[in-house]
């Protein structure tokens, strides 16, 4: 007597996938509706975009040899700390969005510390080594954007008073030897003053500024490498927090 052939069990239905897909779509729509672009942290978005695009000066994965540009970049592009200093308000984040295009060019990096919001100008993009003369043809638009940013009505303290700014010049230990300066003190101070002059010419309120030159006494990185020296050659524009005026 012939054996009966076993019937294959019916294949499981995939109808549930339609319901699942609809649910995911509805959840996506829900979160999109909750999203408020006015509260986007422009600083974090700029660093995230740079990291995704493979920018070695941005925070994130190691994109260069260990201990060199990767580690330096992770520090110089550090995002605003959540527990250090004052948190940036929504209004200040909107103001930062004015200079996001310049952050993408690597001419400018933004971070924060206990002093306030720090806008760092990459010295090699703005000055030739050993000089305080600005490469104005290459940096004019950036300085104009910064002047607009520093004039923003959003930059006020908790009492509604206009925030104050300080421009700090820095050098590497050897830089003055390549120019006509007696020491790095004169060079770093001259750089800060020249940045102030241009910002003032482009409309920034000169009375809200102070300037300082620190020579090579506030290095961020080791001067044993050219990369470290390059990062130490910088000009910082600081939007001062209350208590640091």
JSON list of N, CA and C in Angstrom, two decimals, residues 52 67 69-70 95 133 140 144 168 170 173 184-185 206 218 226 242:
[
{"chain": "A", "resi": 52, "resn": "UNK", "atom": "N", "xyz": [30.72, 63.19, 9.76]},
{"chain": "A", "resi": 52, "resn": "UNK", "atom": "CA", "xyz": [30.18, 62.27, 8.76]},
{"chain": "A", "resi": 52, "resn": "UNK", "atom": "C", "xyz": [30.92, 62.41, 7.44]},
{"chain": "A", "resi": 67, "resn": "UNK", "atom": "N", "xyz": [47.17, 59.77, 18.04]},
{"chain": "A", "resi": 67, "resn": "UNK", "atom": "CA", "xyz": [48.06, 60.67, 18.73]},
{"chain": "A", "resi": 67, "resn": "UNK", "atom": "C", "xyz": [48.41, 61.91, 17.93]},
{"chain": "A", "resi": 69, "resn": "UNK", "atom": "N", "xyz": [46.60, 64.15, 14.32]},
{"chain": "A", "resi": 69, "resn": "UNK", "atom": "CA", "xyz": [45.46, 65.00, 13.99]},
{"chain": "A", "resi": 69, "resn": "UNK", "atom": "C", "xyz": [44.16, 64.49, 14.58]},
{"chain": "A", "resi": 70, "resn": "UNK", "atom": "N", "xyz": [44.01, 63.17, 14.67]},
{"chain": "A", "resi": 70, "resn": "UNK", "atom": "CA", "xyz": [42.75, 62.64, 15.20]},
{"chain": "A", "resi": 70, "resn": "UNK", "atom": "C", "xyz": [42.52, 63.14, 16.61]},
{"chain": "A", "resi": 95, "resn": "UNK", "atom": "N", "xyz": [21.78, 82.24, 16.91]},
{"chain": "A", "resi": 95, "resn": "UNK", "atom": "CA", "xyz": [22.81, 83.17, 16.49]},
{"chain": "A", "resi": 95, "resn": "UNK", "atom": "C", "xyz": [24.02, 82.44, 15.93]},
{"chain": "A", "resi": 133, "resn": "UNK", "atom": "N", "xyz": [49.45, 90.26, 9.83]},
{"chain": "A", "resi": 133, "resn": "UNK", "atom": "CA", "xyz": [48.69, 90.81, 8.72]},
{"chain": "A", "resi": 133, "resn": "UNK", "atom": "C", "xyz": [47.69, 89.77, 8.23]},
{"chain": "A", "resi": 140, "resn": "UNK", "atom": "N", "xyz": [37.76, 87.59, 4.23]},
{"chain": "A", "resi": 140, "resn": "UNK", "atom": "CA", "xyz": [36.85, 88.73, 4.36]},
{"chain": "A", "resi": 140, "resn": "UNK", "atom": "C", "xyz": [35.41, 88.29, 4.67]},
{"chain": "A", "resi": 144, "resn": "UNK", "atom": "N", "xyz": [33.18, 89.13, 7.97]},
{"chain": "A", "resi": 144, "resn": "UNK", "atom": "CA", "xyz": [31.90, 89.83, 7.84]},
{"chain": "A", "resi": 144, "resn": "UNK", "atom": "C", "xyz": [30.79, 89.04, 8.52]},
{"chain": "A", "resi": 168, "resn": "UNK", "atom": "N", "xyz": [41.55, 86.98, 21.93]},
{"chain": "A", "resi": 168, "resn": "UNK", "atom": "CA", "xyz": [42.82, 86.52, 22.48]},
{"chain": "A", "resi": 168, "resn": "UNK", "atom": "C", "xyz": [43.71, 85.98, 21.37]},
{"chain": "A", "resi": 170, "resn": "UNK", "atom": "N", "xyz": [47.24, 84.06, 20.07]},
{"chain": "A", "resi": 170, "resn": "UNK", "atom": "CA", "xyz": [48.17, 83.01, 20.53]},
{"chain": "A", "resi": 170, "resn": "UNK", "atom": "C", "xyz": [49.17, 82.70, 19.42]},
{"chain": "A", "resi": 173, "resn": "UNK", "atom": "N", "xyz": [55.77, 78.54, 20.00]},
{"chain": "A", "resi": 173, "resn": "UNK", "atom": "CA", "xyz": [56.94, 79.11, 20.66]},
{"chain": "A", "resi": 173, "resn": "UNK", "atom": "C", "xyz": [57.96, 79.74, 19.70]},
{"chain": "A", "resi": 184, "resn": "UNK", "atom": "N", "xyz": [56.90, 86.79, 20.89]},
{"chain": "A", "resi": 184, "resn": "UNK", "atom": "CA", "xyz": [55.54, 86.33, 20.61]},
{"chain": "A", "resi": 184, "resn": "UNK", "atom": "C", "xyz": [54.48, 87.17, 21.32]},
{"chain": "A", "resi": 185, "resn": "UNK", "atom": "N", "xyz": [54.88, 87.93, 22.35]},
{"chain": "A", "resi": 185, "resn": "UNK", "atom": "CA", "xyz": [53.93, 88.81, 23.02]},
{"chain": "A", "resi": 185, "resn": "UNK", "atom": "C", "xyz": [53.41, 89.87, 22.04]},
{"chain": "A", "resi": 206, "resn": "UNK", "atom": "N", "xyz": [32.77, 98.19, 18.71]},
{"chain": "A", "resi": 206, "resn": "UNK", "atom": "CA", "xyz": [34.12, 98.13, 19.29]},
{"chain": "A", "resi": 206, "resn": "UNK", "atom": "C", "xyz": [34.12, 98.25, 20.80]},
{"chain": "A", "resi": 218, "resn": "UNK", "atom": "N", "xyz": [49.62, 79.72, 26.48]},
{"chain": "A", "resi": 218, "resn": "UNK", "atom": "CA", "xyz": [48.38, 78.96, 26.68]},
{"chain": "A", "resi": 218, "resn": "UNK", "atom": "C", "xyz": [48.21, 77.95, 25.55]},
{"chain": "A", "resi": 226, "resn": "UNK", "atom": "N", "xyz": [54.37, 69.51, 14.12]},
{"chain": "A", "resi": 226, "resn": "UNK", "atom": "CA", "xyz": [53.91, 70.66, 13.34]},
{"chain": "A", "resi": 226, "resn": "UNK", "atom": "C", "xyz": [52.39, 70.82, 13.47]},
{"chain": "A", "resi": 242, "resn": "UNK", "atom": "N", "xyz": [28.45, 85.68, 32.00]},
{"chain": "A", "resi": 242, "resn": "UNK", "atom": "CA", "xyz": [28.33, 86.58, 33.15]},
{"chain": "A", "resi": 242, "resn": "UNK", "atom": "C", "xyz": [29.37, 86.16, 34.20]}
]
